Structures are given as structure tokens and as C-alpha cells.
Short mmCIF file of C-alpha atoms in Angstrom, two decimals:
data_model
loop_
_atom_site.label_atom_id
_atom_site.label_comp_id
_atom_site.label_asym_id
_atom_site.label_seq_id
_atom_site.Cartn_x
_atom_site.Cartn_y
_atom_site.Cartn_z
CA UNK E 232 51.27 -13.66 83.35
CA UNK E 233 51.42 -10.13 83.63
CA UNK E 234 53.76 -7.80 85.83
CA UNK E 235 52.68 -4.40 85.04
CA UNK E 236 53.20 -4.05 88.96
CA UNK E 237 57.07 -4.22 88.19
CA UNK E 238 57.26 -1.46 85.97
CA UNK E 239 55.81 1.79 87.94
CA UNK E 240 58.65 4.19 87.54
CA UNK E 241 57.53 6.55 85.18
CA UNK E 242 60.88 5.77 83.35
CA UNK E 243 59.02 2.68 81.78
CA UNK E 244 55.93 4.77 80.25
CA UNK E 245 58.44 7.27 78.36
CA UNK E 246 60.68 3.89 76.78
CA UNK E 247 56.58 2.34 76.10
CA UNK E 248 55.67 5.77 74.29
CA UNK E 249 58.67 6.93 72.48
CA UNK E 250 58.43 3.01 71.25
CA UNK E 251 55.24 3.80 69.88
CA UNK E 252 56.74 7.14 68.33
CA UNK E 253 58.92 5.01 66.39
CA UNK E 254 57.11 2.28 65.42
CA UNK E 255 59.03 -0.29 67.51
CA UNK E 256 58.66 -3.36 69.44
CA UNK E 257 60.57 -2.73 72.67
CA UNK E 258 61.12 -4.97 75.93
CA UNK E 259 62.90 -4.73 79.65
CA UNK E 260 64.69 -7.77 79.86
CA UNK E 261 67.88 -9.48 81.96
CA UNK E 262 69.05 -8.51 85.51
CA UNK E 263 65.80 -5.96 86.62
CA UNK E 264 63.22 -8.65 84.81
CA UNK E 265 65.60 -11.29 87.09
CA UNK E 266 65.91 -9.47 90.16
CA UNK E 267 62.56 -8.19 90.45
CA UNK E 268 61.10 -11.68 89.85
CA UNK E 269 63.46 -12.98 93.26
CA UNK E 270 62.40 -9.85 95.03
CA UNK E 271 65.81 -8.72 95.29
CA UNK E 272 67.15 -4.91 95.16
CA UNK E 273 68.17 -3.91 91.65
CA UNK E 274 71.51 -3.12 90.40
CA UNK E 275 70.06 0.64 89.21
CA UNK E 276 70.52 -0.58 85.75
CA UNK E 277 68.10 -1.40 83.51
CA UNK E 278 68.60 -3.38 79.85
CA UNK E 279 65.92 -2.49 77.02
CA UNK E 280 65.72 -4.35 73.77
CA UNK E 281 64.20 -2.96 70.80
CA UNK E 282 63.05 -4.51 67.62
CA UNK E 283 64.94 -2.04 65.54
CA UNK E 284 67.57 0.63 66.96
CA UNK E 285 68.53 0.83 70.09
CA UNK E 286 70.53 3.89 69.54
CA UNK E 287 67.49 5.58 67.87
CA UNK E 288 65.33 4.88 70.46
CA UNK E 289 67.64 5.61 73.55
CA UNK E 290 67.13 9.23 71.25
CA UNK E 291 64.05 9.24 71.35
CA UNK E 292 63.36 8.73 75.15
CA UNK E 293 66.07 11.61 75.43
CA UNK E 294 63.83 14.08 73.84
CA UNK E 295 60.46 12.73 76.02
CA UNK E 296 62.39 13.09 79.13
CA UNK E 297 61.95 16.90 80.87
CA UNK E 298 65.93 17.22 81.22
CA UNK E 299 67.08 15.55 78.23
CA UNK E 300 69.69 13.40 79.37
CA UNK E 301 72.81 13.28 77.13
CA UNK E 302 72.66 10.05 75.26
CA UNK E 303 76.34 7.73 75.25
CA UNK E 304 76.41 5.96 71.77
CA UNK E 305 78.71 2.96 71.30
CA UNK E 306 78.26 2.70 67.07
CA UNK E 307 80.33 -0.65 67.55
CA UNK E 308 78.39 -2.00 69.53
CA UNK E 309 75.01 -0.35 68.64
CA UNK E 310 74.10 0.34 72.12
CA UNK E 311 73.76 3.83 73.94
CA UNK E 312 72.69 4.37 77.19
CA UNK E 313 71.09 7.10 79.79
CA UNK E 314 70.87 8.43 82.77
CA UNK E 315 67.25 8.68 84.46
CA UNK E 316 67.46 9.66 88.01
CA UNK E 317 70.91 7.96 89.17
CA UNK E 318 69.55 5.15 87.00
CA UNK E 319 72.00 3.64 83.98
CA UNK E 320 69.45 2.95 81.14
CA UNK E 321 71.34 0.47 78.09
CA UNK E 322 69.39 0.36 75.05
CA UNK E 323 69.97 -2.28 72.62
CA UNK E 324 68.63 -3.35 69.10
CA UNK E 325 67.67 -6.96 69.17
CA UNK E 326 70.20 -8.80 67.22
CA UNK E 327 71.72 -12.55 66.62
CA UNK E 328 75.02 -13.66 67.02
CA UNK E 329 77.59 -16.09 65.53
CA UNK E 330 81.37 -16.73 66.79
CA UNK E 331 84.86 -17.63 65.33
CA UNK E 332 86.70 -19.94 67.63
CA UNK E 333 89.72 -17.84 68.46
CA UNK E 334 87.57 -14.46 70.09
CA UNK E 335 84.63 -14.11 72.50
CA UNK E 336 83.52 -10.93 70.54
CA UNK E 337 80.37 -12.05 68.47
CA UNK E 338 79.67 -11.27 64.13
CA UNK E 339 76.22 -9.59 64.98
CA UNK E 340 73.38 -9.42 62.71
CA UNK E 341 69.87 -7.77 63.66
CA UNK E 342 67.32 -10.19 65.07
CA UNK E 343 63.93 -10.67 66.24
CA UNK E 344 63.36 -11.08 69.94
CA UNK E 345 63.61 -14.38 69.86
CA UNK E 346 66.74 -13.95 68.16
CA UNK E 347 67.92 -12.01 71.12
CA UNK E 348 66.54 -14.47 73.92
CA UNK E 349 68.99 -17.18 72.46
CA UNK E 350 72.18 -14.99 72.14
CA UNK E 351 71.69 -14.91 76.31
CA UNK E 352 74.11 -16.84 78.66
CA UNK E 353 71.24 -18.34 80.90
CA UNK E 354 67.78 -18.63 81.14
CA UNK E 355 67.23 -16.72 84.64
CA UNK E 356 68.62 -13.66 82.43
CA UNK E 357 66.29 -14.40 78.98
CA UNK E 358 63.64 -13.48 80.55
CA UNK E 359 61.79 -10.10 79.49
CA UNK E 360 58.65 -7.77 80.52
CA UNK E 361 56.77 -6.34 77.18
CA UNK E 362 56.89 -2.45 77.21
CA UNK E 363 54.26 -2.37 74.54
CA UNK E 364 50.67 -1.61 74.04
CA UNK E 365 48.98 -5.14 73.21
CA UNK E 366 50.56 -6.94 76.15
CA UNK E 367 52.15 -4.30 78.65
CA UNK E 368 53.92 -5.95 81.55
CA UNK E 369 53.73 -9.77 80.06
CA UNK E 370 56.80 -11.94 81.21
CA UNK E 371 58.15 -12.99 77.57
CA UNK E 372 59.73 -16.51 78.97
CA UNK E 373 60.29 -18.97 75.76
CA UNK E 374 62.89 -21.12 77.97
CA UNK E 375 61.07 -21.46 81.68
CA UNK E 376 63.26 -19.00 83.25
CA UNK E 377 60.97 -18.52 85.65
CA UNK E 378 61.05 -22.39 86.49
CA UNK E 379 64.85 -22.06 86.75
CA UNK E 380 64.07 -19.35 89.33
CA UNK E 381 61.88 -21.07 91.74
CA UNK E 382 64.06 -23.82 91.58
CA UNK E 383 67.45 -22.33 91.99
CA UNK E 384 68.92 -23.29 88.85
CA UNK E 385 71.45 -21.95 86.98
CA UNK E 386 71.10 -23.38 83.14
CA UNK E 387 71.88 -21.97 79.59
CA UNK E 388 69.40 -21.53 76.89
CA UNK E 389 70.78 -23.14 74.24
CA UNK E 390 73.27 -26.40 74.63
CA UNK E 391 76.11 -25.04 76.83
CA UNK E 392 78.56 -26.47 75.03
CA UNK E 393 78.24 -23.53 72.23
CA UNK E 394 77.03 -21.05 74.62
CA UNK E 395 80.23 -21.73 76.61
CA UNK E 396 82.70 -21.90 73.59
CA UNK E 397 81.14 -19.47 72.09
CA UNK E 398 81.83 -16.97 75.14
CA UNK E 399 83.77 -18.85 77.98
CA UNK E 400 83.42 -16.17 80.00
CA UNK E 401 79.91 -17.42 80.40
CA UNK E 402 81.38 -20.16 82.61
CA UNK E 403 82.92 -17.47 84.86
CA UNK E 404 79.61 -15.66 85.07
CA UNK E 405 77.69 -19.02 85.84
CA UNK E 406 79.78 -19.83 88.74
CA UNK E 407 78.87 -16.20 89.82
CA UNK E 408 75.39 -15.93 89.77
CA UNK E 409 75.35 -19.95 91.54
CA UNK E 410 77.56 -17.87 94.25
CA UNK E 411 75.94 -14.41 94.48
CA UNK E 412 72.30 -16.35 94.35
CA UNK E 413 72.96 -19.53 95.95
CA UNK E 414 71.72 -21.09 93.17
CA UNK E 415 72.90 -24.90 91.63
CA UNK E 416 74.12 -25.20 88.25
CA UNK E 417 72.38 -27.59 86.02
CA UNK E 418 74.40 -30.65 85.80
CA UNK E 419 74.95 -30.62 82.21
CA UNK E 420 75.98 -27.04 82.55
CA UNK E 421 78.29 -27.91 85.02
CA UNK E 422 79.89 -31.11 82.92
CA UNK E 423 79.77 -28.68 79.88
CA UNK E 424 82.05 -25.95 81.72
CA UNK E 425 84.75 -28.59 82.75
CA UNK E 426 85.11 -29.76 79.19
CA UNK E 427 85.27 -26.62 77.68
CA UNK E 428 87.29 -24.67 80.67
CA UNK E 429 90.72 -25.05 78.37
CA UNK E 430 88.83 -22.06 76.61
CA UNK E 431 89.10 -19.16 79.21
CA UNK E 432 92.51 -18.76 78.01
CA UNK E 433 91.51 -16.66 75.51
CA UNK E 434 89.61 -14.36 77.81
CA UNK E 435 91.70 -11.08 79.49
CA UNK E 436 93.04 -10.88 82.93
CA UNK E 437 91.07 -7.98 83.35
CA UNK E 438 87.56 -9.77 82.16
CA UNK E 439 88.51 -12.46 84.79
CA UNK E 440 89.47 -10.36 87.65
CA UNK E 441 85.90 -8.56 87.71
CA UNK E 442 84.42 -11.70 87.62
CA UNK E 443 86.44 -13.15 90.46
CA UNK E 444 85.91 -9.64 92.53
CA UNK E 445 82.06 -10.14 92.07
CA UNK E 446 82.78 -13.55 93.13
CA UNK E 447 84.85 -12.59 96.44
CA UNK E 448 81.83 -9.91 97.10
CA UNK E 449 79.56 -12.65 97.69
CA UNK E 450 78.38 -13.60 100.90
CA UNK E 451 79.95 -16.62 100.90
CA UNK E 452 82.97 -16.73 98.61
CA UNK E 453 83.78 -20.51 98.71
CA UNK E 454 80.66 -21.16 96.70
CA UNK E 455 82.18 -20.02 93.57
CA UNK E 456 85.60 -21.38 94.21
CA UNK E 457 84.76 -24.78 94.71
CA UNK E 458 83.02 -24.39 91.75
CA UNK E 459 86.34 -22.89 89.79
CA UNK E 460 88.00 -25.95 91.34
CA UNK E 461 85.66 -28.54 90.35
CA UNK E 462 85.54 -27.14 86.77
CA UNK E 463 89.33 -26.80 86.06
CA UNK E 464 89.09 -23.19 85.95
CA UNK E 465 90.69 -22.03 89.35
CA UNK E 466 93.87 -24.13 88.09
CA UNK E 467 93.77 -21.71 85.18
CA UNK E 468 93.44 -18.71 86.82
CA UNK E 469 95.25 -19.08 90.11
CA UNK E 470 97.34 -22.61 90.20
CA UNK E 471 98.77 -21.07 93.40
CA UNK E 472 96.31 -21.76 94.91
CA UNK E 473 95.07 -25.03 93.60
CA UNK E 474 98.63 -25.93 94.46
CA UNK E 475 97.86 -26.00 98.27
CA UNK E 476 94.92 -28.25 97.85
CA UNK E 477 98.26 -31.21 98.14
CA UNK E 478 98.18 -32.95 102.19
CA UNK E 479 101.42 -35.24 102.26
CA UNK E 480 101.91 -37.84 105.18
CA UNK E 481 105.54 -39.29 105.92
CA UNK E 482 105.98 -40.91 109.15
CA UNK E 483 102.59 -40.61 110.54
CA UNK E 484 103.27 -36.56 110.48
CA UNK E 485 100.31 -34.92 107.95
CA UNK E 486 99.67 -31.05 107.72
CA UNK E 487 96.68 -29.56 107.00
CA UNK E 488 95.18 -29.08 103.38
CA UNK E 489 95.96 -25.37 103.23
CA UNK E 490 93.39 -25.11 100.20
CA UNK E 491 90.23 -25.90 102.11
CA UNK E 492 91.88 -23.70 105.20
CA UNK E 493 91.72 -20.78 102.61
CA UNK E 494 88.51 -20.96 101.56
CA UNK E 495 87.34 -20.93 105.02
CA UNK E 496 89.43 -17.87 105.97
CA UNK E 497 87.62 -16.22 103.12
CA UNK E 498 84.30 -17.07 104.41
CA UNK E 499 85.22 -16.04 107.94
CA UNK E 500 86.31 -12.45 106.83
CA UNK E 501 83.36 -11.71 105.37
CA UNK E 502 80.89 -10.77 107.92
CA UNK E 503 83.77 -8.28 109.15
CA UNK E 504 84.62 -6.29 105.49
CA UNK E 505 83.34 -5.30 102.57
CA UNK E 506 86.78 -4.41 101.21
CA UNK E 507 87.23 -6.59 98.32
CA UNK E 508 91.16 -5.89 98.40
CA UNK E 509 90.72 -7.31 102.05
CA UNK E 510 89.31 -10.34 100.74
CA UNK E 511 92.05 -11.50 97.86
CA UNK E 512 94.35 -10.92 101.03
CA UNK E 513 92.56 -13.81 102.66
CA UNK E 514 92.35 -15.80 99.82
CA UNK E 515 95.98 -15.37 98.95
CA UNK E 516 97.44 -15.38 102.58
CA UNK E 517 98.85 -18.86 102.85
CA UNK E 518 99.96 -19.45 99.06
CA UNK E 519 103.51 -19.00 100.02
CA UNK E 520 103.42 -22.35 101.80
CA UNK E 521 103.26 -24.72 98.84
CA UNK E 522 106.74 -23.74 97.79
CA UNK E 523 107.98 -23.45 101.09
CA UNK E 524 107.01 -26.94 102.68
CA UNK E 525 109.36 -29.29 103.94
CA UNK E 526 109.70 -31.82 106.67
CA UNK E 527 112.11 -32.43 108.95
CA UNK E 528 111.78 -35.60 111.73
CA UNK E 529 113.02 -32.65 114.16
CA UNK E 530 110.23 -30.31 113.28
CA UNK E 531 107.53 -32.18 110.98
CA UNK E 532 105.97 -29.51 108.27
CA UNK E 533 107.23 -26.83 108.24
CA UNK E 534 106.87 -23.61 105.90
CA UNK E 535 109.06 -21.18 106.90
CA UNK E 536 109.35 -17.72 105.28
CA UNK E 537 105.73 -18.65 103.19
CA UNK E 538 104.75 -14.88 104.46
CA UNK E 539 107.85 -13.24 102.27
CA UNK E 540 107.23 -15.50 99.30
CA UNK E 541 103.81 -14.83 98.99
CA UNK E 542 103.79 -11.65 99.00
CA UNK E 543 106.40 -11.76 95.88
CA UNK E 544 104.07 -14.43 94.68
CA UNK E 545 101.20 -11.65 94.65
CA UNK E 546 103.05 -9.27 92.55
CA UNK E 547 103.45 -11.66 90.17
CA UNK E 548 99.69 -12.75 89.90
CA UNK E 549 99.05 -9.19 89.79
CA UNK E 550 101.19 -8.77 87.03
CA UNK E 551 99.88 -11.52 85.22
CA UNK E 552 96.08 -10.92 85.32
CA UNK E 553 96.95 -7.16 84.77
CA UNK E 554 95.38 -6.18 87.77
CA UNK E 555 95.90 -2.70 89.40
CA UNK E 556 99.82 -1.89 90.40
CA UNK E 557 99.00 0.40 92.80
CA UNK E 558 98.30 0.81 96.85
CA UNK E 559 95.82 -2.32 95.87
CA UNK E 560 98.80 -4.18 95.38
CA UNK E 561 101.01 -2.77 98.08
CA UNK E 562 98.41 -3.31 100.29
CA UNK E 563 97.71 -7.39 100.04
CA UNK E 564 100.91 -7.65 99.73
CA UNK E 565 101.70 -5.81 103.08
CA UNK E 566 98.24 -8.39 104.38
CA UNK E 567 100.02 -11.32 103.03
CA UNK E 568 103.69 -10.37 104.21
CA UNK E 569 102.11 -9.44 107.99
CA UNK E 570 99.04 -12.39 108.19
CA UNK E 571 101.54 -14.48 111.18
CA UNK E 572 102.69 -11.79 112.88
CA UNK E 573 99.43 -11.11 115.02
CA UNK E 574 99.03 -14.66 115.33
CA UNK E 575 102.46 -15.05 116.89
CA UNK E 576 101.33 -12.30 119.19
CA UNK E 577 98.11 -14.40 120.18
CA UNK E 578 100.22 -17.06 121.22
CA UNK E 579 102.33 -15.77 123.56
CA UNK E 580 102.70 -13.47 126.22
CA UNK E 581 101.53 -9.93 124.54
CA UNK E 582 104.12 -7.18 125.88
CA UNK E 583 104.29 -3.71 124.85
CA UNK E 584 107.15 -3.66 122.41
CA UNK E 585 105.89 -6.34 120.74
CA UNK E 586 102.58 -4.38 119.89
CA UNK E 587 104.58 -1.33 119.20
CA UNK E 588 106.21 -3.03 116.23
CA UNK E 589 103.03 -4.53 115.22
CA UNK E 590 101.45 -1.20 114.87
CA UNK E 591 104.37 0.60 113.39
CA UNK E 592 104.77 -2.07 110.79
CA UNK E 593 100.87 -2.23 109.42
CA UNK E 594 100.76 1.33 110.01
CA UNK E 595 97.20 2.70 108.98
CA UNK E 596 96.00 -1.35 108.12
CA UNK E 597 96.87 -2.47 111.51
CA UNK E 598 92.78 -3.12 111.71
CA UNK E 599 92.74 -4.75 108.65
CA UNK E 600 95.62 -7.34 109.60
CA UNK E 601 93.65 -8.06 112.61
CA UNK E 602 90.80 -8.40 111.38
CA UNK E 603 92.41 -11.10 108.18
CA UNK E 604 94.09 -13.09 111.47
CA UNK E 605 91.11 -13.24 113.42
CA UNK E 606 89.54 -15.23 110.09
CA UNK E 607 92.63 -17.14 110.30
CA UNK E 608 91.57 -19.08 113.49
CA UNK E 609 89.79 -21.97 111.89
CA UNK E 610 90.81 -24.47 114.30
CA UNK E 611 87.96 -26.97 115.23
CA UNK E 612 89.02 -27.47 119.24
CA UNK E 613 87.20 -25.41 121.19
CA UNK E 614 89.30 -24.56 123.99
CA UNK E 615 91.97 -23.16 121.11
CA UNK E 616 89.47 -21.63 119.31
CA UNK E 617 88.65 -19.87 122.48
CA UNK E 618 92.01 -18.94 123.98
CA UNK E 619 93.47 -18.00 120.26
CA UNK E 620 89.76 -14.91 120.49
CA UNK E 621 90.64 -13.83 123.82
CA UNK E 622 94.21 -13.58 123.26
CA UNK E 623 92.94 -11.25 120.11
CA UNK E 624 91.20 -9.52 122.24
CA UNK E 625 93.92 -8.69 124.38
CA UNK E 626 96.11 -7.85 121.62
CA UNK E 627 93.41 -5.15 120.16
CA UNK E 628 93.12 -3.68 123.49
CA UNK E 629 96.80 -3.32 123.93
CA UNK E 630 96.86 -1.41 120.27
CA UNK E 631 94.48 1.10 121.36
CA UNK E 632 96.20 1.51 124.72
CA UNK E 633 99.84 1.97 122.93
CA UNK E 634 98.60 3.82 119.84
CA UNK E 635 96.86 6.52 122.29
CA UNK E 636 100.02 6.87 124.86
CA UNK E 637 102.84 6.48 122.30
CA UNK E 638 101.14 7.23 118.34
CA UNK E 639 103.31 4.85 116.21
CA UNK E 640 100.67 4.23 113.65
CA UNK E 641 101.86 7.06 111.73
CA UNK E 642 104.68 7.36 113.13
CA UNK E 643 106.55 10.85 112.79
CA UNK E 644 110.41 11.01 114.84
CA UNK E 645 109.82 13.89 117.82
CA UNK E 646 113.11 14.72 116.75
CA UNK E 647 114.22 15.65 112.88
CA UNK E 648 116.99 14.01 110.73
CA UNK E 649 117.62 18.37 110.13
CA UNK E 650 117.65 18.62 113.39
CA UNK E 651 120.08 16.24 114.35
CA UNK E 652 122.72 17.67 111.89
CA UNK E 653 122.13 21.47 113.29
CA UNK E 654 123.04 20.33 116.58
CA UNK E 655 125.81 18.05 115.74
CA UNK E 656 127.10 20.04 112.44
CA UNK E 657 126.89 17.62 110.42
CA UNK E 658 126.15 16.63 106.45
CA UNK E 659 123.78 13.46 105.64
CA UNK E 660 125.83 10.96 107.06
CA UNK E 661 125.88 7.65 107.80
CA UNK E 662 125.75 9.30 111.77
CA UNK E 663 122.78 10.86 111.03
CA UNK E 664 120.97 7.56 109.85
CA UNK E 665 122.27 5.76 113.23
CA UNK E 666 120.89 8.40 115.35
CA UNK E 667 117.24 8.27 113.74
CA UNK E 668 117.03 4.64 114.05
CA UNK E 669 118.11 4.32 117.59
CA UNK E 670 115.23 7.01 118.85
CA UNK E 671 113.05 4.57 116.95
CA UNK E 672 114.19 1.75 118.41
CA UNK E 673 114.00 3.44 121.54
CA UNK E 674 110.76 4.51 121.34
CA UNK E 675 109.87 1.05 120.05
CA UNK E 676 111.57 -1.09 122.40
CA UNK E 677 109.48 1.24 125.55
CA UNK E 678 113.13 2.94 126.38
CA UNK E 679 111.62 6.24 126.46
CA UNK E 680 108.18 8.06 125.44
CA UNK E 681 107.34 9.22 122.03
CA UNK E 682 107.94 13.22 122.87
CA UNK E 683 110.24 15.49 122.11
CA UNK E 684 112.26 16.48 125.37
CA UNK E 685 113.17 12.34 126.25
CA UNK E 686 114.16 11.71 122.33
CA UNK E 687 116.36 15.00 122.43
CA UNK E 688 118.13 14.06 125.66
CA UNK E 689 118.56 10.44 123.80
CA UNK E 690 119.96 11.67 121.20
CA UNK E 691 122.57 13.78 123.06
CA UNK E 692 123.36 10.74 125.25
CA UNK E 693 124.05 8.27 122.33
CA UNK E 694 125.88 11.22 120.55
CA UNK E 695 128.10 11.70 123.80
CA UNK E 696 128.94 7.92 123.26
CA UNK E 697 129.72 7.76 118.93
CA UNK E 698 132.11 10.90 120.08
CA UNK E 699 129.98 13.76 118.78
CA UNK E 700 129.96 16.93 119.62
CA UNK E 701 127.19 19.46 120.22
CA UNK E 702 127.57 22.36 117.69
CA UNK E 703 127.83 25.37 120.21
CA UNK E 704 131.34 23.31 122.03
#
């Protein structure tokens, strides 16, 4: 079959040609063959294989092209890549691989195409378009890729078993594609990932992390992590959360399974945010509560302070899959640490001060906590479902109303910590601390307007009553 259709940019003539120049079999193949073939937008990357050097002929197209792109080389790797208008061009020689059991990083050898059709993780991604002159534009297919396309199947070329030992983050990058395509795995695939899951230890944090952020970017998350949690591998990577996936009865009294709850939260976030940092703080909002159940015949389940302890519990998972230490961090963790207290808000009689604090507290995120809560409502009665979205409605109109009349998401004193001490004479003190946080509170509490003139006359009022002084007396 031939798709000469899928290669019009004027990109794919040059690679063709300078091929030719050099004497060398060359062939598109992987995620644009893939994507085209599903009619799905391209990544604006494109993978060439050549029979012979990739680096020489990534050269090569270099000095066809009118601008002459600067050509990356990776030597170790034997790759280079370029840059043809805002698209990332990776040129490879074909090659074959073999493994040693303790690294994913292959012994590589130069190989024929077939060669390089094997070394791929699955068949959807083997597949290749010929860029030369006998057979321009023919799929190159040796293991029915296409087949595995039309029906939806995720399945490796070669038995998974190796393919998956070999490089188990292959079984990472299965469950992916199954998520980001809605695709199935093959069965065997699937059997072959939960016997050899005990290998993604010797993957990095960091390798699994982008993996579980593609997975999280998906339109529906849960896909992949039921598949993590079927396999083993989510009890590898995050037994926090596996950890919740425990529903205890004692006398009668049952709570719900705070696993499945998660994964729905996820799902239910989606639609509102693309912010992947959003998203780990709605998968990781509730694992605070497996440490922190108990059950008393007074209360039944309870899990008080989960909100505090999971948000220590993030640093440490963080820390542990090296992921960034930075406002990434300090924001789930402020999402985790706040996810109750708009739903506390939703329950109850919303008044002013409580708002106030709200806002104050999440600052800048104080849409993004909403918006994780709102996902949080996964009750199934419908009169609750209801009342708990109208009460969040309420609460988000009472934010803007506060926020425009008294400005406590960034919230600056009206009157300075310098100031204080001119009028008072005084050092940093302990006074001076006492002072500040009463305006605040003030403000907070609705005692008296964010301005300048009703903090000032505050100030001098609660001064008057700690025995100070005005400066000028």
C-alpha cells in the first residue's frame, strides 16, 4: 500500500534526495508513520532511519536545506537531529540491540531495517513509510501494525517477555499509549508486564515521572492507572496510593474505598485543567487518609488531619522519584494541605470571614483549589450531588465579591510593620508582630475594611490598650 499522500512537506523530498546523495536506504518510521495512519495531529517530530549513518545523513539534509539548520550530534548515541520549520527532525542509523540484565541502556550494533523494526517496543510504532526511489511512500509493516491499529491493540513485536526485560520501561510506555489512545493491551502483553513489573526498579524516578505525567495528560487518566494497578506497577511507584485501595467493615460501619474515589477525582478534573501539577494534586489529595484511619463507635471512620500528612507525604514522594523541588512541589502540596477546606465551606452556611480566610490562605491558587474540590464531589445521590454544586457556586461567587471589596488574595497590610514602629518608637519587637497580626485578623474576621485610614485608627486603638504610646506624646 502506498502513502505518498502522507509525506507532502517538502521536508520529506530533501531526506529522499540527500539519501540518494549518499547512497542510502532511508525510512520515516514510529509516532508520524503511527499518528498519521489514526488521523491524529502529530507530535512535530519526525523519526528517520537510515541504512547507514544517521549522523551523516542528518548532514547532508543540512546542506540541501536553504537555511542550513545547525545539526545536534549525540556520537553516543549516533543520532543527531534538526530543526525544519518548528519541526524536531531525529535521524538515526538502523541498528540492533542486545541487553545485560542489570541496565535498560542497549550494546548496539548496526542493522538492517529489519534489524531496526525488532529493536521497537510495539508494533503500532514499527511501522515505517519508504523515503526512497523504488517504492516511495510504501508502508514497510513486517508485524501487522496496521492490524493492531484498526483494532486498538497495543502488542510488542517480539515476545514481551524480552522486550519488557529488556527495557521495562516499555511496560510504562504500553500502559501509556492504551491510555492516551484508548487502545487494549494484548493479553499476553498484559500477563507479560505483571510478571516482569519487579523490573522497573531499575528504571529512574525521573524516566517514570514523564511517563506518569504523559499518563495524567490523558483524557482520561484512570485508564492507565488501573492498568499500573492491575500490573503491580502502581504499588512500585506510588504504594500510597495503592494503600487506599483497603475498605474495612467493623460493626456494620464501612468507609469508602478511597482508591477508586481518586481515580475518579482525577477523571473529573480533567475537563476543567490542563495543568498537569493540578492533576498529581488530585491524584494525591486523599493519600493522607490511609495512615490516618481509625474508628471509633462514637464517630465510625474517621481520618482526621489526612490533609497535613499528605502533604508531608508529597514531599517525600517528591523526593523519592526526584521530581522537581520547587513551586511544583509547594504548590500540590498547598492543593493537598487545602483540598477540605472548600468542601467544609460547601457544607455549611458560607459567611464572609470564612471566605476571607479561604482566599488569603490559597492566595493566587484559590481557583485551582476550587476547581480540585469541585472534582471531589463524586457522590452518587443526586440531591447531594446537587446541593454540594450549588453550594460551590455560592462559595465562588462570594470569592469574587470579597476579593473585589476587600483584595486578600495577595494580600499586602494597608498599614507597614515600619510604620508601626515610627509611630510607636519602637525596635522589631515582639509588639510590633502583635500589632500586624491583629489588623489581619481584623481585616479577616470583617472588623474593619482593607484601607488604610480604618487599619491606622485600629492600630492606635489596640496600641492605646497594650499601653503604647504615640511617638509625638
Amino acid at each position: 500500500m502506498n502513502y505518498t499522500k502522507a509525506l507532502q512537506n517538502p521536508i520529506f523530498k530533501i531526506i529522499a534526495q540527500a539519501s540518494k546523495d549518499l547512497g542510502v536506504d532511508s525510512y520515516v518510521i514510529g509516532g508520524f508513520v503511527r499518528d498519521y495512519l489514526l488521523q491524529r495531529d502529530f507530535k512535530k517530530d519526525i523519526d528517520v532511519v537510515a541504512i547507514g549513518s544517521g549522523i551523516e545523513l542528518a548532514l547532508k539534509v543540512s546542506e540541501l536545506l536553504p537555511n542550513k539548520p545547525k545539526v545536534q550530534v549525540f556520537k553516543t548515541y549516533g543520532t543527531a537531529m534538526l530543526r525544519y520549520k518548528e519541526i524536531d527532525i531525529e535521524f538515526v542509523g538502523a541498528r540492533k540491540e542486545s541487553y545485560n540484565k542489570e541496565s535498560r541502556n542497549p550494546i548496539v550494533e548496526n542493522g538492517t531495517l529489519e534489524d531496526d523494526q525488532n529493536r521497537r517496543d510495539f508494533t503500532i510504532n514499527a511501522l515505517a513509510f519508504s523515503l526512497n526511489e523504488n517504492n516511495y511512500g510504501e508502508l514497510i509493516d513486517p508485524f501487522n501494525g496496521l492490524e493492531d491499529l484498526q483494532n486498538k491493540i497495543i502488542k510488542t513485536p517480539l515476545n514481551p517477555d524480552i522486550t519488557y526485560s529488556d527495557d521495562p520501561l516499555r511496560m510504562m510506555r504500553a500502559i501509556r499509549f492504551a491510555s492516551q489512545l484508548n487502545f487494549d493491551i494484548e493479553t499476553e502483553s498484559l500477563q507479560a508486564i505483571k510478571r516482569n513489573s519487579e523490573r522497573l526498579k531499575i528504571i529512574t524516578g525521573e524516566r517514570i515521572v514523564d511517563e506518569l505525567n504523559k499518563i495524567l495528560s490523558t483524557e482520561k487518566p484512570s485508564i492507565g492507572f488501573l492498568h499500573l494497578y492491575k500490573t503491580g506497577l502502581l504499588d512500585l511507584i506510588l504504594p500510597e496510593l495503592t494503600a487506599l485501595n483497603n475498605v474495612e467493615e467493623i460493626e456494620g460501619h464501612t468507609h469508602k474505598n478511597n482508591f477508586y474515589h481518586t481515580l475518579e477525582v482525577v477523571d473529573n478534573i480533567c475537563p476543567n485543567t490542563d495543568d498537569v501539577w493540578l492533576r498529581w494534586a488530585a491524584l494525591l489529595h486523599d493519600i493522607g487518609k490511609a495512615p490516618t484511619k481509625k474508628f471509633s463507635k462514637k464517630q465510625g471512620w474517621t481520618f482526621h488531619g489526612h490533609e497535613f500528612l499528605g502533604g508531608k507525604m508529597v514531599k517525600k514522594i517528591f523526593e523519592r522519584m526526584h521530581m522537581p523541588l520547587n513551586n511544583k512541589l509547594k504548590f500540590v502540596q498547598k492543593m493537598v494541605m487545602m483540598s477540605s477546606r472548600p468542601i467544609v465551606l460547601s457544607e455549611d452556611i458560607v459567611t464572609d470571614s470564612a471566605v476571607r480566610r479561604l482566599v488569603f490562605d490559597a492566595g493566587e491558587d484559590v481557583d485551582n483549589l476550587m476547581t480540585l474540590c469541585e472534582a471531589d464531589i463524586t457522590t452518587k445521590n443526586p440531591a447531594k450531588f446537587k446541593k454540594y454544586h450549588n453550594n460551590f457556586d455560592i462559595v465562588r461567587r462570594k470569592i469574587i465579591e470579597v476579593e473585589e471589596r476587600d483584595k486578600v488574595r495577595v494580600f499586602q497590610p494597608p498599614i507597614s510593620g515600619e510604620e508601626i514602629m515610627e509611630l510607636f518608637n519602637l525596635k522589631p519587637s515582639r509588639e510590633i508582630g502583635i500589632l500586624k497580626e491583629a489588623v489581619k485578623e481584623a481585616i479577616l474576621e470583617g472588623e474593619i475594611p482593607n484601607e488604610y485610614q480604618a487599619a491606622f485608627d485600629f492600630v492606635m486603638a489596640k496600641a492605646a490598650k497594650m499601653g503604647l504610646k504615640k511617638a509625638t506624646e
